[in-house]
XYZ file of C-alpha atoms in Angstrom:
392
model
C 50.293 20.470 31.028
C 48.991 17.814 33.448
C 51.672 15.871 35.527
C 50.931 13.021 37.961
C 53.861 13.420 40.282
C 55.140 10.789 42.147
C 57.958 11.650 45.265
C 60.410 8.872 46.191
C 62.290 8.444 49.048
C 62.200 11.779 52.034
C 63.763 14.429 49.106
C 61.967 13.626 46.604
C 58.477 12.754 48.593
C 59.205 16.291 50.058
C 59.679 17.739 46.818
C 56.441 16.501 45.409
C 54.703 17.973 48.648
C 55.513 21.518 47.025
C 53.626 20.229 43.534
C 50.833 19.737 46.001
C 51.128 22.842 47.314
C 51.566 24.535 43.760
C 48.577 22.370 42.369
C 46.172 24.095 45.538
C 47.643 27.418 44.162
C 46.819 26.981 40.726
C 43.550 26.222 41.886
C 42.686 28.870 43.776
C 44.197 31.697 41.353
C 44.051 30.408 38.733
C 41.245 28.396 38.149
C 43.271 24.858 36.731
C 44.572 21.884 37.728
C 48.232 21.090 36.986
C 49.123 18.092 39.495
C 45.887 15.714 39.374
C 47.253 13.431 41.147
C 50.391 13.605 43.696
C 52.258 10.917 45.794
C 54.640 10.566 48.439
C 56.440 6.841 48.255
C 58.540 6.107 51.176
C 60.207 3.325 53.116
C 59.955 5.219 56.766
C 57.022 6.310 58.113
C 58.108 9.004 59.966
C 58.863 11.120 56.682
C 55.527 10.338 55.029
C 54.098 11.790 58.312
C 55.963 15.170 58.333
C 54.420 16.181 54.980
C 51.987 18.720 54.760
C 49.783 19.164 51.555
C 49.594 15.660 50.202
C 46.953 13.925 50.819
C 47.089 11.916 54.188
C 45.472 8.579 53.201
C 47.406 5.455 52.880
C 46.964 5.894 48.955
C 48.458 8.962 48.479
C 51.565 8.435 51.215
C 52.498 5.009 50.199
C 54.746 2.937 52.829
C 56.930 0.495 50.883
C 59.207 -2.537 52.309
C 56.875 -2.195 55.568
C 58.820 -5.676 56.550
C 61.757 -5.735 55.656
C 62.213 -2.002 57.607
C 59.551 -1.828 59.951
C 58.916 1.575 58.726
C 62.407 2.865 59.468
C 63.796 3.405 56.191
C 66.732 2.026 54.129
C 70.019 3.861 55.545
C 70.957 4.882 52.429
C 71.310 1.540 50.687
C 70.149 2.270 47.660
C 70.342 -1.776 46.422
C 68.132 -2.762 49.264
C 65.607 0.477 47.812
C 65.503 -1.020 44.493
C 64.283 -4.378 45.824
C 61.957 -2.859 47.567
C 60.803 -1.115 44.765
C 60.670 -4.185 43.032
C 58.365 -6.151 45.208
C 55.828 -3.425 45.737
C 55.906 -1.826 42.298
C 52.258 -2.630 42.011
C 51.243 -1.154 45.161
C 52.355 2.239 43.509
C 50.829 1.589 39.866
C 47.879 1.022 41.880
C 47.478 3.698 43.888
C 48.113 6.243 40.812
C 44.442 4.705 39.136
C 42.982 5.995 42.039
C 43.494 9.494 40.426
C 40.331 11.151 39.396
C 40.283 11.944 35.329
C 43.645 9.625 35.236
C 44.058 9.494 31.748
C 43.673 13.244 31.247
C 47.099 13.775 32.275
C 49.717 14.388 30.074
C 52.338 12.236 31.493
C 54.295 11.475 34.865
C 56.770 13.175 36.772
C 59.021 10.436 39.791
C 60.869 12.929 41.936
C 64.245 11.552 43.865
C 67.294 12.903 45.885
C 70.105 11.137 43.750
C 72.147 10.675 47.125
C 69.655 8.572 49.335
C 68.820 4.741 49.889
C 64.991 4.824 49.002
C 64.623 7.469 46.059
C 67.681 6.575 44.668
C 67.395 3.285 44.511
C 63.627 2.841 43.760
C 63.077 6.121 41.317
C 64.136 3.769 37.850
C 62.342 1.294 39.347
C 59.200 2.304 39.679
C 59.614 5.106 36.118
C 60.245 1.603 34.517
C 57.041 0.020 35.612
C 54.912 3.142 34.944
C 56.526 3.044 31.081
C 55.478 -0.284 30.542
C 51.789 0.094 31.779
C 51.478 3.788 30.191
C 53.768 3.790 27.072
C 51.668 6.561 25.246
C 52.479 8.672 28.093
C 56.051 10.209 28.663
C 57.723 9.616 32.040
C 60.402 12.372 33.391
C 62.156 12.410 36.405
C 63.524 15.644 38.711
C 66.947 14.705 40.424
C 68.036 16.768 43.211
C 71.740 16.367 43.174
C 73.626 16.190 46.629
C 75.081 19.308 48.748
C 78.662 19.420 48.430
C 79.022 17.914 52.470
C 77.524 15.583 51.554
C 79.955 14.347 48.745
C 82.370 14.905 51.530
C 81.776 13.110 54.705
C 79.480 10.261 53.024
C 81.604 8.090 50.744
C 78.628 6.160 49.872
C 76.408 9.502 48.313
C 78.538 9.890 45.508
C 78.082 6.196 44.217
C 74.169 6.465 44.990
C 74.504 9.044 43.002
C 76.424 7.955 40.210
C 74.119 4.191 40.077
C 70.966 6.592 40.133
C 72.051 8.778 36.908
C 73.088 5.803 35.461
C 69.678 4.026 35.793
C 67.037 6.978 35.450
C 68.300 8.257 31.944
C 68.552 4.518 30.752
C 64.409 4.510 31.204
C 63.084 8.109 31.694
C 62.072 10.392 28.717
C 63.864 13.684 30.369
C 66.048 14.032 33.430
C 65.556 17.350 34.628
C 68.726 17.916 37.317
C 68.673 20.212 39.637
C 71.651 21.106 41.722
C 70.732 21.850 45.510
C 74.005 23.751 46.250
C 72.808 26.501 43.908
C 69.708 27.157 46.653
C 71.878 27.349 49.870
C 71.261 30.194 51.953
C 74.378 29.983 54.614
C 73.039 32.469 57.020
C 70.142 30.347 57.510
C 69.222 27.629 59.121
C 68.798 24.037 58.097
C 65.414 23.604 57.836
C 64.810 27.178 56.374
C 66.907 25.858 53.685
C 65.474 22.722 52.955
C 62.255 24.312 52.817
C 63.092 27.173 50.782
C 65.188 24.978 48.515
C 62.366 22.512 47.654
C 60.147 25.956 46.997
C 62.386 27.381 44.839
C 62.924 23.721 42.807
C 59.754 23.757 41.609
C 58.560 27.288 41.683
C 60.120 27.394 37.812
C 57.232 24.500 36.429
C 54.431 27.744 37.780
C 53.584 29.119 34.403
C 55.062 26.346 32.430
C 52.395 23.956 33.667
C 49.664 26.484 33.804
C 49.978 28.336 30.595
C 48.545 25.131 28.575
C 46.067 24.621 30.955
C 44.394 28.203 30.992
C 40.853 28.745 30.349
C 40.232 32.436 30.600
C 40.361 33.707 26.935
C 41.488 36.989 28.301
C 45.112 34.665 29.901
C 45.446 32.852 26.696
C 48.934 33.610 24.938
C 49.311 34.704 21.309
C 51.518 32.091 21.189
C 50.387 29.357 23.829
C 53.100 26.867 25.376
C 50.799 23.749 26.007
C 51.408 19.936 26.355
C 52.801 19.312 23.239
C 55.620 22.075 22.884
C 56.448 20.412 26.270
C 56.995 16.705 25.474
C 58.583 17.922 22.124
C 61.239 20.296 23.863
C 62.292 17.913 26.885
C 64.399 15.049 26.501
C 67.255 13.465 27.795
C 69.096 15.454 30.215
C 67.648 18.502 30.947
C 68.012 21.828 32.767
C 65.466 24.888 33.854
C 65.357 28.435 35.087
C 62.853 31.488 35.513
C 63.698 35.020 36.284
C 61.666 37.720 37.045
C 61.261 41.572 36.957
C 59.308 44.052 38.123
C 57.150 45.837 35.796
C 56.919 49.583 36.199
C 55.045 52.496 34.006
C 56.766 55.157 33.166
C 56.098 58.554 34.206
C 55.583 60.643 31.218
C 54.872 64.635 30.581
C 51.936 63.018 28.426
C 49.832 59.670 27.781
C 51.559 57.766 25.118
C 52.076 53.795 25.689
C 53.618 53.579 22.853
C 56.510 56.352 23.607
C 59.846 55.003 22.612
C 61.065 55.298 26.435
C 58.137 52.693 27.366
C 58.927 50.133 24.910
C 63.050 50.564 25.528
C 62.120 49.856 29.217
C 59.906 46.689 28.578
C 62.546 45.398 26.167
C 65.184 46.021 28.595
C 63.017 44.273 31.503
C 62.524 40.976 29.195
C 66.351 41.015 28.893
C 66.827 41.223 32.835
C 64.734 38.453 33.178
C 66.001 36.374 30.677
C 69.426 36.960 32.355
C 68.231 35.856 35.293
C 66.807 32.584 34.518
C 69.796 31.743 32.449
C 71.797 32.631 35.748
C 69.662 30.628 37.744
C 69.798 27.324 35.523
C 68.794 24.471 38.265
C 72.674 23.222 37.320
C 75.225 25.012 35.614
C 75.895 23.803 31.816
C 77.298 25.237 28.227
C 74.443 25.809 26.540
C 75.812 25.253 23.708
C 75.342 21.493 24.482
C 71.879 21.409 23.969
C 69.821 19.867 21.298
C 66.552 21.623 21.990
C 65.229 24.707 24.014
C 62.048 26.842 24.825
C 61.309 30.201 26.622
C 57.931 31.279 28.132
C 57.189 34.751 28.828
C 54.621 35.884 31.342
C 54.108 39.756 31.673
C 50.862 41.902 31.317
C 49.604 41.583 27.554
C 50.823 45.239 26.892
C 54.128 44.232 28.302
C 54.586 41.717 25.184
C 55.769 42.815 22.168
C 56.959 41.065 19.269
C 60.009 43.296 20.072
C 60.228 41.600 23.103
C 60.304 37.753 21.683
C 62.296 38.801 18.849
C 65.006 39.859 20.916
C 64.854 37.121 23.432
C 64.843 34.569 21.209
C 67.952 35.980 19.460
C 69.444 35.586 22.289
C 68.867 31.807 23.276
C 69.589 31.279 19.882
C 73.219 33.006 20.531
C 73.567 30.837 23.309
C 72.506 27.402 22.011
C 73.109 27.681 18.399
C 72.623 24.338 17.545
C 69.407 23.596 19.540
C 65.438 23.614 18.418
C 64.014 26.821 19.625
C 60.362 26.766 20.916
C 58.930 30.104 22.228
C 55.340 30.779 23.922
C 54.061 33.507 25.997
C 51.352 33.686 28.834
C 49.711 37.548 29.399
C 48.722 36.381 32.993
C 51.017 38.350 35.623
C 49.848 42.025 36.558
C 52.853 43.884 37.431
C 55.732 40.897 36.723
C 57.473 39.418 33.563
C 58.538 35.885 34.250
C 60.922 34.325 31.831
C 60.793 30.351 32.117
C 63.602 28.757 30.396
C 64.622 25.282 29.506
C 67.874 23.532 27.927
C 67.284 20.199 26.961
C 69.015 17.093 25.359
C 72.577 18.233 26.438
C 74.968 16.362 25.039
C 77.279 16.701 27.638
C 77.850 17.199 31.474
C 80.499 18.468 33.467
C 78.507 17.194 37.226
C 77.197 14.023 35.628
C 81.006 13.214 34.531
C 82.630 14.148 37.500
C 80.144 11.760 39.597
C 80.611 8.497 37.091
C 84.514 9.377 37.013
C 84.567 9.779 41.162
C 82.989 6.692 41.374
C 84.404 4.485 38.535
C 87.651 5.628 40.850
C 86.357 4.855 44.173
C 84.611 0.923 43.698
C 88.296 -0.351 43.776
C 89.079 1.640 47.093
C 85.725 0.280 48.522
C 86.209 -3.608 47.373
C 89.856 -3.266 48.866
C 88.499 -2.133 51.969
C 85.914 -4.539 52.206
C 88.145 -7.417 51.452
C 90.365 -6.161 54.434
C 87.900 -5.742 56.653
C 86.973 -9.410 55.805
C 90.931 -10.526 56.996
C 90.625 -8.739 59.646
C 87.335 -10.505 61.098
C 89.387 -13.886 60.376
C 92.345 -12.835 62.060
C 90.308 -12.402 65.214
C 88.314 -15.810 64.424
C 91.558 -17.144 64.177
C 92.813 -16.169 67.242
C 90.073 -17.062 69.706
C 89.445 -20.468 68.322
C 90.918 -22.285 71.313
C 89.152 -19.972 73.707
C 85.768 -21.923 75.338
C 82.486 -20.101 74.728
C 79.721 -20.158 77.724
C 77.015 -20.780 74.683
C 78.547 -24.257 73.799
C-alpha cells in the first residue's frame, strides 16, 4: 500500500520524519516504495529545521501562518492552528501534486499530536480539504495521544485533545490512536524517548505497507495483504500492534523438517508473537468492540503453515467475535516471524470517553475563571481611574 503522509504540527511532522526514514528502508531492502510522497507542515520554523529525512525544500517542510507567528509557532492554541490551516490549506494541497506518480498512491495518511496548538488544530483541517479534492482516495489520520504529565500540569492538553478527536473522526476514514505512555522508557532520557517512541509508532505499518507492494515472486504471500484488504479492514477508530519472535531450527538426531517437534515449535512461535502484538496494541481496548480485524504474518516461507494461520486466526476470532476477519501472510523475514495486527471500527473507547467527559467537565471551570479574571481587570480599572497617566 502507497501512503502520502502528511505530519502536522512538531509530533506529528516528527512522526512522519520516521515514514521517511521507513520509505528509504524499504527502498534499499526491499526494493519498493511505500511513502511516495512525505511532508512536514508546521507553524515554527525551528521544528521543520530539526528534522532529518524529509526532504529539506520549502515543498516538502511547509511553513504555515508565516505572519501571523513569525515562524514561532502557535503556543498550543489549537483555534488559532485551525485558522491557520484554513488560510493556507492550498499551500499544502499544492505542495502534495508535486509528488512524483501522485495518483499511484493508495490514499493519505495526516499525522498529529492530539495535545498541541498546530497539529491539533490544523490536522481536520487540512484531512477535510484533501477529501474534497481526492474523494476516490481514503484519508486516515495517526493521533498520538498525550503523556499522562501532560494531562496533568497543562489544563489546556486535555481539551486540545478532546476538540481534536472530536473533529478528525467527523472527516477521516480511520483514526488510528496511538497512546504515547505505552512507549515510555523511564530510565531514559527525554529525547531518547521521543525518538524511540516515534520509531516504535510506526515501526508496526513495516510489512503492512510493504507486503502489497512486493515484487520479488519469491516474497509474494500465499495469501497477499495488499491495498484493498487495507482500506476494507480500517475504519473508524482504529488500533495496531506487531510482535515478533525469533525463529530457531531445531536440533534433531536426523533431517526431518517436517518432525512433529519442528512444527509444535513454529506453531508455538506464531502464538508468542501474536501475544505480543495484542499486548502491544498502540492503546489499550476490548477487542471485543471491534467491527473488523486483520493479521499479517511475516516468517520464512517454511515457517508458514496453514497450521500456523489456522490457529492464529482462531484466536483473533476468540477475541473479537463479532468483527470481519482478514488474514494475509508475507514469506519475507529470514530468521523472524512478525505478527502485524489491527482492530478496527471499535465501537467504543474507554481513553476517547474519559477525554470528552474531562473536558465536557472542565469548559465550565475555564469560562468561570475567565469571567473572574475579567472582574478582576475591572476592579483594578476601577480603582486607578482618578489616578493621572504621563501618556495623556
Amino acid at each position: 500500500m502507497k501512503l502520502i503522509v502528511i505530519g502536522l504540527g512538531q509530533c506529528g511532522s516528527r512522526i512522519a520524519d520516521e515514514f521517511a526514514r521507513m520509505d528509504k528502508r524499504a527502498r534499499s531492502q526491499r526494493n519498493v516504495s511505500i511513502c511516495p510522497g512525505v511532508f512536514a507542515v508546521n507553524t515554527d520554523q525551528a521544528d521543520l529545521s530539526g528534522l532529518v529525512t524529509i526532504k529539506p525544500d520549502h515543498q516538502h517542510r511547509i511553513l504555515i501562518g508565516g505572519r501571523k507567528t513569525g515562524g514561532h509557532g502557535v503556543g498550543k492554541i489549537n483555534e488559532l492552528g485551525a485558522e491557520i490551516a484554513r488560510a493556507d490549506a492550498d499551500k499544502v494541497i499544492d505542495a502534495l501534486r508535486t509528488t512524483k506518480r501522485f495518483y499511484d498512491a493508495d490514499g493519505f495518511l495526516v499525522i498529529a499530536g492530539a495535545a498541541g496548538g498546530t497539529g491539533s488544530g490544523s490536522v481536520s483541517i487540512i484531512a477535510q480539504h484533501i477529501k474534497e479534492r481526492y474523494m476516490d482516495k481514503p484519508v486516515y489520520a495517526l493521533i498520538a495521544l498525550p503523556f499522562e504529565h501532560e494531562e496533568k500540569t497543562e489544563e489546556r492538553t486535555v481539551y486540545n485533545t478532546a476538540v481534536c478527536l472530536k473533529s478528525i473522526s467527523s472527516v477521516a476514514d480511520a483514526v488510528i490512536l496511538v497512546e504515547n505512555q505505552r512507549y515510555v522508557r523511564k530510565d531514559f532520557s527525554l529525547r531518547y524517548n521521543l525518538s524511540k517512541i516515534n520509531s516504535l509508532i510506526v515501526e508496526p505499518f513495516w510489512d503492512l505497507l510493504c507486503a502489497g507492494e512486493e515484487k520479488n515472486s519469491k516474497y509474494i504471500g500465499a495469501k497477499t495483504m495488499d491495498a484493498g484488504d487495507i482500506i476494507q479492514t480500517i475504519s473508524g477508530w482504529t488500533v495496531i500492534g506487531h510482535g515478533k519472535a525469533r525463529v530457531r531450527t531445531l536440533t534433531l538426531p536426523f533431517d526431518k523438517t517436517d518432525h512433529f517437534r519442528m512444527k509444535s515449535v513454529s506453531n508455538y512461535k506464531g502464538i508468542r508473537a501474536m501475544d505480543e502484538a495484542v499486548s502491544e496494541l498502540s492503546l489499550k481496548i476490548d477487542p471485543r468492540d471491534a467491527g473488523r480485524a486483520l493479521f499479517l504474518i511475516s516468517a520464512p516461507a517454511k515457517e508458514i503453515n496453514m497450521d500456523i494461520i489456522k490457529e492464529q486466526g482462531d484466536w483473533l476470532r476468540e477475541m473479537a467475535p463479532n468483527a470481519i476477519i482478514r488474514n494475509g501472510d508475507y514469506p519475507r523475514e529470514k530468521d523472524t516471524m512478525t505478527v502485524t495486527v489491527i482492530f478496527s471500527e471499535l465501537s467504543d473507547l474507554e481513553r476517547v470517553r474519559h477525554y470528552y467527559n474531562r473536558s465536557t467537565s472542565m469548559m465550565p471551570v475555564i469560562k468561570q475563571r475567565q469571567a473572574d479574571l475579567a472582574d478582576r481587570r475591572r476592579d483594578i480599572d476601577e480603582l486607578s481611574r482618578d489616578i493621572p497617566s504621563l501618556l495623556e
